[in-house]
C-alpha positions as MATLAB code, in Angstrom:
seq = 'MLTDSQYIFESIKEGCLTLSDDEFVIDRLVKYFGNGRIRWHVEFRGHRVELTTGQLKKQPTFRRKILEQAGVLPPQRAGTDYRRWALDLRKNAIELPWRDRPVDVGFAIDRLTSHGDERWTVEYQGKAIKFTTTKLRRQVSFRKRMLARAKVLPPQLDPAAYRKWMDWLIQNATDPQPGDVLMTEKSWLDDLPELAGWQK';
ca = [
     -25.932   -9.339   17.305;
     -26.474   -7.973   13.813;
     -25.564  -10.109   10.828;
     -23.220   -8.589    8.226;
     -26.126   -7.774    5.894;
     -28.186   -6.211    8.709;
     -25.213   -4.124    9.832;
     -24.689   -2.859    6.264;
     -28.413   -2.098    5.860;
     -28.484   -0.128    9.137;
     -25.342    1.774    8.147;
     -26.847    2.714    4.775;
     -29.980    4.011    6.539;
     -27.711    6.143    8.743;
     -26.087    7.610    5.637;
     -22.709    5.883    5.382;
     -20.655    6.723    2.286;
     -21.034    4.040   -0.396;
     -18.286    4.005   -3.016;
     -18.741    3.262   -6.716;
     -16.636    0.712   -8.606;
     -14.362    3.506   -9.844;
     -13.889    4.955   -6.356;
     -13.147    1.675   -4.586;
      -9.546    0.839   -5.455;
      -7.498   -1.295   -3.075;
      -3.894   -0.144   -2.663;
      -2.631   -3.686   -2.227;
      -3.503   -7.077   -0.791;
      -0.824   -8.852    1.244;
      -0.998  -12.607    1.781;
       0.789  -13.754    4.933;
       1.540  -17.471    5.109;
       3.021  -19.658    7.835;
       2.036  -21.380   11.091;
      -0.496  -23.416    9.129;
      -2.648  -20.343    8.494;
      -3.109  -17.787    5.755;
      -3.983  -14.217    6.663;
      -4.875  -11.451    4.253;
      -4.291   -7.752    4.839;
      -6.236   -5.363    2.602;
      -4.546   -1.955    2.422;
      -6.978    0.790    1.512;
      -6.633    4.563    1.979;
      -4.105    4.175    4.768;
      -6.083    1.465    6.571;
      -4.965   -2.134    6.983;
      -7.874   -4.570    7.306;
      -7.070   -8.149    8.339;
      -9.268  -10.908    6.898;
      -9.335  -14.675    6.727;
      -9.779  -16.382    3.353;
     -13.416  -17.119    4.243;
     -14.105  -13.470    5.097;
     -12.533  -12.359    1.844;
     -14.736  -14.763   -0.116;
     -17.985  -13.585    1.543;
     -19.028  -10.223    0.106;
     -21.186   -9.079    3.079;
     -18.375   -9.828    5.556;
     -15.786   -8.136    3.340;
     -17.960   -5.010    2.957;
     -18.676   -4.872    6.694;
     -14.967   -5.153    7.623;
     -14.009   -2.317    5.247;
     -16.915   -0.205    6.538;
     -15.960   -0.766   10.181;
     -12.278   -0.002    9.737;
     -12.100    2.427    6.808;
     -15.456    4.174    7.278;
     -16.703    3.641    3.712;
     -18.815    0.912    2.116;
     -17.444   -0.914   -0.946;
     -19.819   -1.247   -3.912;
     -22.317   -4.126   -4.074;
     -21.392   -6.557   -6.845;
     -23.355   -9.415   -8.381;
     -22.429  -12.757   -6.784;
     -20.407  -14.150   -9.698;
     -18.816  -10.743  -10.346;
     -17.690  -10.491   -6.719;
     -16.266  -14.029   -6.714;
     -14.287  -13.277   -9.889;
     -13.088   -9.951   -8.464;
     -12.021  -11.537   -5.149;
     -10.213  -14.336   -7.000;
      -8.289  -11.856   -9.182;
      -7.423   -9.867   -6.061;
      -6.011  -12.959   -4.336;
      -4.046  -13.977   -7.440;
      -2.287  -10.591   -7.489;
      -1.538  -10.452   -3.751;
       1.972   -9.796   -2.470;
       3.104  -12.849   -0.472;
       5.091  -12.456    2.743;
       6.028  -14.916    5.507;
       4.100  -14.460    8.747;
       5.963  -13.368   11.854;
       4.540  -12.619   15.296;
       3.795   -9.255   13.715;
       3.756   -8.645    9.961;
       7.248   -7.741    8.808;
       6.030   -4.484    7.301;
       3.546   -3.577   10.021;
       3.220    0.178   10.255;
       5.330    0.844    7.146;
       3.513    2.694    4.404;
       4.877    5.682    2.550;
       2.586    8.708    2.414;
       3.395    9.753   -1.135;
       5.849    9.318   -3.993;
       6.352   12.481   -6.021;
       7.968   12.648   -9.452;
      10.160   15.674  -10.240;
      11.057   14.551  -13.773;
      14.490   13.532  -15.064;
      14.429   10.391  -12.907;
      14.181   12.394   -9.669;
      11.746   11.372   -6.936;
      10.747   12.279   -3.410;
       9.394    9.702   -0.983;
       7.288   11.282    1.764;
       7.189    9.352    5.017;
       5.794   10.706    8.301;
       6.619   14.327    7.527;
      10.040   13.633    5.995;
      10.879   14.034    2.293;
      13.607   11.654    1.122;
      15.172   12.177   -2.309;
      15.840    9.291   -4.695;
      17.002    8.690   -8.221;
      15.088    6.072  -10.224;
      18.010    3.645   -9.901;
      18.165    3.994   -6.100;
      14.398    3.685   -5.852;
      14.333    0.446   -7.851;
      17.174   -1.167   -5.886;
      15.703   -2.575   -2.684;
      19.015   -2.473   -0.785;
      19.500    1.212   -1.668;
      15.889    2.055   -0.821;
      16.034    0.383    2.604;
      19.460    1.870    3.425;
      18.416    5.422    2.518;
      15.081    5.174    4.360;
      16.944    3.982    7.458;
      19.491    6.798    7.219;
      16.999    9.584    6.452;
      13.761    8.527    8.153;
      15.102    6.167   10.852;
      12.850    3.367    9.603;
      13.864    0.077    8.008;
      11.332   -0.999    5.367;
      10.543   -4.718    5.152;
      12.787   -7.055    3.185;
      10.575   -8.216    0.320;
      11.044  -10.989   -2.180;
      12.711   -9.339   -5.250;
       9.655   -9.946   -7.449;
       7.311   -8.559   -4.774;
       9.521   -5.482   -4.349;
       9.541   -4.846   -8.107;
       5.754   -5.192   -8.231;
       5.309   -2.827   -5.272;
       7.748   -0.248   -6.678;
       6.169   -0.422  -10.150;
       2.803    0.278   -8.511;
       4.227    3.232   -6.551;
       5.828    4.716   -9.662;
       2.646    4.279  -11.713;
       0.681    6.047   -8.980;
       3.236    8.766   -8.238;
       1.943   12.314   -7.951;
       3.250   15.528   -9.438;
       4.417   18.279   -7.066;
       1.444   20.056   -5.475;
       1.114   23.861   -5.407;
       1.736   23.965   -1.642;
       4.896   21.849   -1.819;
       8.281   23.433   -1.309;
       9.689   23.958   -4.780;
      12.580   21.604   -5.399;
      15.066   23.468   -7.539;
      17.642   21.845   -9.776;
      20.363   23.154   -7.453;
      18.824   21.659   -4.296;
      18.537   18.332   -6.069;
      22.111   18.446   -7.406;
      23.435   19.323   -3.935;
      22.213   15.928   -2.760;
      23.359   13.920   -5.781;
      26.829   12.937   -4.480;
      25.162   11.207   -1.529;
      22.485    9.692   -3.748;
      25.213    8.216   -5.924;
      26.968    6.825   -2.864;
      29.935    9.165   -3.058;
      31.652   10.427    0.077;
      31.498   14.147    0.697;
];
């Protein structure tokens, strides 16, 4: 059986895509605790890679796991640089209690789009759900609207973890793309009574 370094070397010879430091950006790291164990889930480009603490600390193992599951090879870092990077990553992880399955398994929004004037669209599995900034930042409102519109209940996060996750989403929100259906002021206003919680 190939060691991690041998596997990486063979993959490079076969022409695998190696990312630069700028290209390799992890979406988030989730730390699951409980049952006497800690598990780490690296979320990257729609993939969720599960690692132990030891695997996260060892650069060759970390690179191999990402390569196997996401199809790209993270950049090679100097030993001390990698240790510092991995430590910073772990310090900024979102912490969640472990269940038989992760509480948020399978839940990842596809895109958050900003329409200006505190109007947003969350895209999830082909559905576009409208939000105001206030509703987006309130976890109860976010979960309730996602359940009503997309028939999915997002995980219940610790308030600080939810704020951190939502801040990240907002910072990385996209602008409407040319192929998107144009959202007019009228179509947005038509939905505002429901967004505000009013009865029609």
